[in-house]
Amino acid sequence: MILTKIQANELGQMMREHITCILRMDAVRLKLDWTAEFTAEQIISCCDRMVKHLDCTLDFPKNVQRELIQNPQFAPWLVRQNVPSSSPK
């Protein structure tokens, strides 16, 4: 196993990124389990799309959450399928 020395400022930045990610996930009701499978950048991008397109008070099933993270076009597609959106009609 190769050990990497992490500088204090790098650790602080990484912790801030992870905390931001977790807070964003909580706001849109994404399961925290996704942090083991996807990068913080992927998850934050998904959170941005969810806020833009969907009603974030809904609890989406795990398979829908996975698709939202993996596929940037999925949130707009869900809106077209009459899933409640964040924008007034």
PDB file of C-alpha atoms in Angstrom:
ATOM      1  CA  MET A   1       0.000   0.000   0.000  1.00  0.00           C
ATOM      2  CA  ILE A   2       1.348   3.404  -0.934  1.00  0.00           C
ATOM      3  CA  LEU A   3       0.800   6.053   1.701  1.00  0.00           C
ATOM      4  CA  THR A   4       0.253   9.590   0.504  1.00  0.00           C
ATOM      5  CA  LYS A   5       1.188  12.508   2.674  1.00  0.00           C
ATOM      6  CA  ILE A   6      -1.716  14.957   2.802  1.00  0.00           C
ATOM      7  CA  GLN A   7      -0.910  18.547   3.587  1.00  0.00           C
ATOM      8  CA  ALA A   8      -3.155  20.323   6.101  1.00  0.00           C
ATOM      9  CA  ASN A   9      -4.562  22.728   3.504  1.00  0.00           C
ATOM     10  CA  GLU A  10      -5.321  19.822   1.129  1.00  0.00           C
ATOM     11  CA  LEU A  11      -7.115  17.959   3.900  1.00  0.00           C
ATOM     12  CA  GLY A  12      -9.084  21.066   4.810  1.00  0.00           C
ATOM     13  CA  GLN A  13     -10.119  21.591   1.192  1.00  0.00           C
ATOM     14  CA  MET A  14     -11.123  17.936   0.819  1.00  0.00           C
ATOM     15  CA  MET A  15     -13.165  18.079   4.029  1.00  0.00           C
ATOM     16  CA  ARG A  16     -14.936  21.266   2.890  1.00  0.00           C
ATOM     17  CA  GLU A  17     -15.767  19.620  -0.444  1.00  0.00           C
ATOM     18  CA  HIS A  18     -17.181  16.522   1.258  1.00  0.00           C
ATOM     19  CA  ILE A  19     -19.191  18.529   3.786  1.00  0.00           C
ATOM     20  CA  THR A  20     -20.606  20.675   0.968  1.00  0.00           C
ATOM     21  CA  CYS A  21     -21.511  17.514  -0.911  1.00  0.00           C
ATOM     22  CA  ILE A  22     -23.244  15.968   2.101  1.00  0.00           C
ATOM     23  CA  LEU A  23     -25.220  19.142   2.834  1.00  0.00           C
ATOM     24  CA  ARG A  24     -26.309  19.388  -0.812  1.00  0.00           C
ATOM     25  CA  MET A  25     -27.331  15.718  -0.802  1.00  0.00           C
ATOM     26  CA  ASP A  26     -29.417  16.260   2.309  1.00  0.00           C
ATOM     27  CA  ALA A  27     -31.139  19.279   0.745  1.00  0.00           C
ATOM     28  CA  VAL A  28     -32.299  17.262  -2.279  1.00  0.00           C
ATOM     29  CA  ARG A  29     -32.850  14.017  -0.353  1.00  0.00           C
ATOM     30  CA  LEU A  30     -30.154  11.917  -2.018  1.00  0.00           C
ATOM     31  CA  LYS A  31     -28.964   8.884  -0.068  1.00  0.00           C
ATOM     32  CA  LEU A  32     -25.512   9.287   1.492  1.00  0.00           C
ATOM     33  CA  ASP A  33     -24.566   5.825   0.183  1.00  0.00           C
ATOM     34  CA  TRP A  34     -23.777   7.427  -3.188  1.00  0.00           C
ATOM     35  CA  THR A  35     -20.589   8.978  -1.782  1.00  0.00           C
ATOM     36  CA  ALA A  36     -18.989   5.526  -1.904  1.00  0.00           C
ATOM     37  CA  GLU A  37     -19.853   5.091  -5.581  1.00  0.00           C
ATOM     38  CA  PHE A  38     -19.621   8.566  -7.132  1.00  0.00           C
ATOM     39  CA  THR A  39     -17.294  11.540  -6.823  1.00  0.00           C
ATOM     40  CA  ALA A  40     -18.314  14.663  -4.938  1.00  0.00           C
ATOM     41  CA  GLU A  41     -18.224  16.542  -8.244  1.00  0.00           C
ATOM     42  CA  GLN A  42     -20.703  14.110  -9.849  1.00  0.00           C
ATOM     43  CA  ILE A  43     -23.026  14.304  -6.864  1.00  0.00           C
ATOM     44  CA  ILE A  44     -22.928  18.106  -6.598  1.00  0.00           C
ATOM     45  CA  SER A  45     -23.638  18.360 -10.321  1.00  0.00           C
ATOM     46  CA  CYS A  46     -26.624  16.060  -9.828  1.00  0.00           C
ATOM     47  CA  CYS A  47     -27.845  18.205  -6.925  1.00  0.00           C
ATOM     48  CA  ASP A  48     -27.649  21.292  -9.144  1.00  0.00           C
ATOM     49  CA  ARG A  49     -29.743  19.559 -11.827  1.00  0.00           C
ATOM     50  CA  MET A  50     -32.283  18.378  -9.270  1.00  0.00           C
ATOM     51  CA  VAL A  51     -32.711  21.880  -7.850  1.00  0.00           C
ATOM     52  CA  LYS A  52     -33.092  23.288 -11.349  1.00  0.00           C
ATOM     53  CA  HIS A  53     -35.564  20.724 -12.678  1.00  0.00           C
ATOM     54  CA  LEU A  54     -37.282  18.754  -9.916  1.00  0.00           C
ATOM     55  CA  ASP A  55     -39.318  19.130  -6.758  1.00  0.00           C
ATOM     56  CA  CYS A  56     -36.644  18.342  -4.182  1.00  0.00           C
ATOM     57  CA  THR A  57     -39.178  17.576  -1.473  1.00  0.00           C
ATOM     58  CA  LEU A  58     -39.836  14.231  -3.173  1.00  0.00           C
ATOM     59  CA  ASP A  59     -38.053  11.051  -2.110  1.00  0.00           C
ATOM     60  CA  PHE A  60     -36.920   9.346  -5.297  1.00  0.00           C
ATOM     61  CA  PRO A  61     -36.279   5.581  -5.301  1.00  0.00           C
ATOM     62  CA  LYS A  62     -32.659   4.442  -5.286  1.00  0.00           C
ATOM     63  CA  ASN A  63     -32.668   3.427  -8.969  1.00  0.00           C
ATOM     64  CA  VAL A  64     -33.964   6.886  -9.951  1.00  0.00           C
ATOM     65  CA  GLN A  65     -31.331   8.564  -7.766  1.00  0.00           C
ATOM     66  CA  ARG A  66     -28.598   6.524  -9.457  1.00  0.00           C
ATOM     67  CA  GLU A  67     -29.827   7.569 -12.895  1.00  0.00           C
ATOM     68  CA  LEU A  68     -30.033  11.213 -11.816  1.00  0.00           C
ATOM     69  CA  ILE A  69     -26.377  11.105 -10.790  1.00  0.00           C
ATOM     70  CA  GLN A  70     -25.145   9.173 -13.828  1.00  0.00           C
ATOM     71  CA  ASN A  71     -27.177  10.803 -16.576  1.00  0.00           C
ATOM     72  CA  PRO A  72     -27.291  14.630 -16.872  1.00  0.00           C
ATOM     73  CA  GLN A  73     -30.295  14.392 -19.217  1.00  0.00           C
ATOM     74  CA  PHE A  74     -32.414  12.341 -16.831  1.00  0.00           C
ATOM     75  CA  ALA A  75     -33.776  15.194 -14.670  1.00  0.00           C
ATOM     76  CA  PRO A  76     -35.150  17.136 -17.692  1.00  0.00           C
ATOM     77  CA  TRP A  77     -36.573  13.864 -19.029  1.00  0.00           C
ATOM     78  CA  LEU A  78     -38.366  13.199 -15.717  1.00  0.00           C
ATOM     79  CA  VAL A  79     -39.997  16.623 -15.933  1.00  0.00           C
ATOM     80  CA  ARG A  80     -41.311  15.750 -19.395  1.00  0.00           C
ATOM     81  CA  GLN A  81     -42.796  12.583 -17.845  1.00  0.00           C
ATOM     82  CA  ASN A  82     -44.888  14.789 -15.508  1.00  0.00           C
ATOM     83  CA  VAL A  83     -42.803  14.281 -12.388  1.00  0.00           C
ATOM     84  CA  PRO A  84     -43.307  17.408 -10.252  1.00  0.00           C
ATOM     85  CA  SER A  85     -40.765  20.057 -11.142  1.00  0.00           C
ATOM     86  CA  SER A  86     -39.314  22.996  -9.299  1.00  0.00           C
ATOM     87  CA  SER A  87     -40.617  25.527 -11.814  1.00  0.00           C
ATOM     88  CA  PRO A  88     -44.221  26.763 -11.768  1.00  0.00           C
ATOM     89  CA  LYS A  89     -46.400  25.735 -14.686  1.00  0.00           C
TER      90      LYS A  89
END
